[in-house]
Amino acid sequence: MEKKYCSLTFDDGPNLTTTLDMFSVLKKHGVKASFFVCGKNMDEKTRPVVKEIFDYGCTIENHSFS
């Protein structure tokens, strides 16, 4: 029997509220996802969040600058 898969994606982050909340749920359940980030949301505060998500094994995708 063939395995079935579902892809989870999150758009328009990163931020320090919903991005962290979603990542916490993913880690709790051992799930990976793709995060589509907006360049305008990347700064000194969100950069470590994105690195942690990447280091966990999620993919980081580009959702343009704005």
XYZ file of N, CA and C in Angstrom:
198
model
N 0.845 -1.185 0.000
C 0.000 0.000 0.000
C 0.885 1.241 0.000
N 0.527 2.194 -0.826
C 1.282 3.428 -0.957
C 1.008 4.368 0.211
N 2.074 5.009 0.730
C 1.891 6.004 1.785
C 1.250 7.256 1.219
N 0.420 7.887 2.008
C -0.179 9.156 1.615
C 0.480 10.270 2.411
N 0.643 11.418 1.770
C 1.307 12.547 2.399
C 0.429 13.785 2.319
N 0.675 14.675 3.235
C 0.015 15.974 3.252
C 1.111 17.023 3.484
N 1.106 18.084 2.710
C 2.099 19.148 2.875
C 1.475 20.315 3.616
N 2.166 20.770 4.633
C 1.720 21.938 5.396
C 2.568 23.138 5.000
N 1.916 24.245 4.713
C 2.634 25.474 4.390
C 2.063 26.626 5.200
N 2.933 27.534 5.543
C 2.540 28.734 6.284
C 3.093 29.937 5.535
N 2.254 30.932 5.301
C 2.612 32.078 4.472
C 2.704 33.379 5.267
N 3.465 34.302 4.702
C 3.501 35.704 5.110
C 4.206 35.979 6.426
N 4.918 35.061 6.982
C 5.687 35.302 8.183
C 7.053 35.850 7.792
N 7.981 35.810 8.679
C 7.815 35.370 10.052
C 7.384 36.515 10.960
N 6.828 36.134 12.069
C 6.554 37.105 13.126
C 6.793 36.411 14.456
N 6.668 37.143 15.523
C 7.009 36.586 16.835
C 5.801 36.046 17.581
N 4.647 35.994 16.927
C 3.451 35.441 17.585
C 3.008 34.163 16.878
N 2.305 34.294 15.760
C 1.741 33.099 15.121
C 2.814 32.159 14.582
N 3.911 32.682 14.081
C 4.979 31.807 13.589
C 5.504 30.940 14.721
N 5.759 31.542 15.868
C 6.256 30.773 17.018
C 5.197 29.800 17.531
N 3.936 30.214 17.535
C 2.851 29.324 17.983
C 2.756 28.091 17.086
N 2.765 28.304 15.767
C 2.655 27.193 14.828
C 3.869 26.275 14.920
N 5.042 26.868 15.038
C 6.251 26.054 15.139
C 6.240 25.210 16.402
N 5.743 25.753 17.483
C 5.635 25.010 18.739
C 4.737 23.776 18.576
N 3.630 23.931 17.895
C 2.715 22.801 17.656
C 3.384 21.760 16.758
N 4.070 22.221 15.729
C 4.758 21.281 14.842
C 5.788 20.452 15.613
N 6.609 21.125 16.428
C 7.630 20.415 17.208
C 6.996 19.424 18.171
N 5.921 19.823 18.817
C 5.238 18.955 19.781
C 4.810 17.640 19.139
N 4.431 17.701 17.869
C 3.920 16.520 17.183
C 4.923 15.906 16.198
N 6.143 16.421 16.188
C 7.181 15.874 15.318
C 6.899 16.051 13.837
N 6.319 17.181 13.478
C 5.905 17.448 12.103
C 6.785 18.530 11.496
N 7.058 18.385 10.207
C 7.801 19.403 9.461
C 6.842 20.110 8.505
N 7.163 21.329 8.109
C 6.325 22.111 7.198
C 7.214 23.036 6.384
N 6.608 23.736 5.446
C 7.294 24.765 4.672
C 6.787 26.127 5.122
N 7.707 27.040 5.353
C 7.366 28.399 5.761
C 7.750 29.350 4.633
N 6.759 30.029 4.079
C 6.991 31.022 3.030
C 7.096 32.386 3.697
N 8.291 32.960 3.676
C 8.530 34.207 4.397
C 8.549 35.398 3.448
N 8.136 36.534 3.966
C 8.203 37.809 3.251
C 9.473 38.525 3.699
N 10.229 39.001 2.740
C 11.475 39.684 3.062
C 11.289 40.867 3.990
N 10.181 41.591 3.835
C 9.967 42.771 4.679
C 9.757 42.398 6.147
N 9.450 41.123 6.426
C 9.246 40.686 7.811
C 10.513 40.146 8.454
N 11.586 40.077 7.683
C 12.852 39.581 8.225
C 13.604 40.734 8.878
N 13.984 40.539 10.128
C 14.787 41.527 10.837
C 15.597 40.819 11.916
N 16.251 41.567 12.750
C 17.102 40.983 13.790
C 16.325 40.124 14.780
N 15.049 40.415 14.984
C 14.238 39.643 15.927
C 13.704 38.354 15.309
N 13.331 38.390 14.037
C 12.745 37.203 13.409
C 13.783 36.260 12.812
N 14.968 36.757 12.536
C 16.010 35.919 11.927
C 16.314 34.677 12.765
N 16.469 34.770 14.094
C 16.730 33.561 14.886
C 15.560 32.563 14.856
N 14.353 33.067 14.737
C 13.179 32.197 14.647
C 13.252 31.371 13.369
N 13.558 32.030 12.260
C 13.659 31.340 10.978
C 14.798 30.321 11.006
N 15.909 30.672 11.621
C 17.034 29.730 11.718
C 16.643 28.507 12.532
N 15.941 28.701 13.632
C 15.505 27.562 14.456
C 14.560 26.648 13.666
N 13.644 27.249 12.930
C 12.713 26.474 12.118
C 13.480 25.679 11.056
N 14.429 26.319 10.404
C 15.254 25.654 9.392
C 16.068 24.525 10.012
N 16.711 24.803 11.141
C 17.536 23.797 11.811
C 16.701 22.584 12.240
N 15.443 22.787 12.534
C 14.540 21.699 12.907
C 14.253 20.786 11.712
N 14.382 21.308 10.505
C 14.161 20.497 9.315
C 13.045 20.971 8.411
N 12.448 22.093 8.763
C 11.419 22.672 7.895
C 12.100 23.403 6.745
N 11.381 23.578 5.649
C 11.935 24.336 4.539
C 11.509 25.790 4.652
N 12.393 26.668 4.239
C 12.137 28.098 4.216
C 12.062 28.509 2.752
N 10.951 29.080 2.384
C 10.716 29.463 0.998
C 10.525 30.972 0.905
N 10.726 31.524 -0.285
C 10.610 32.951 -0.513
C 9.191 33.293 -0.963
N 8.594 34.277 -0.325
C 7.248 34.723 -0.687
C 7.317 36.164 -1.203
N 8.448 36.577 -1.683
C 8.766 37.913 -2.188
C 9.123 38.851 -1.035
N 9.401 40.083 -1.366
C 9.739 41.043 -0.318
C 8.497 41.528 0.397
N 7.435 41.792 -0.357
C 6.234 42.332 0.242
C 5.001 41.539 -0.176
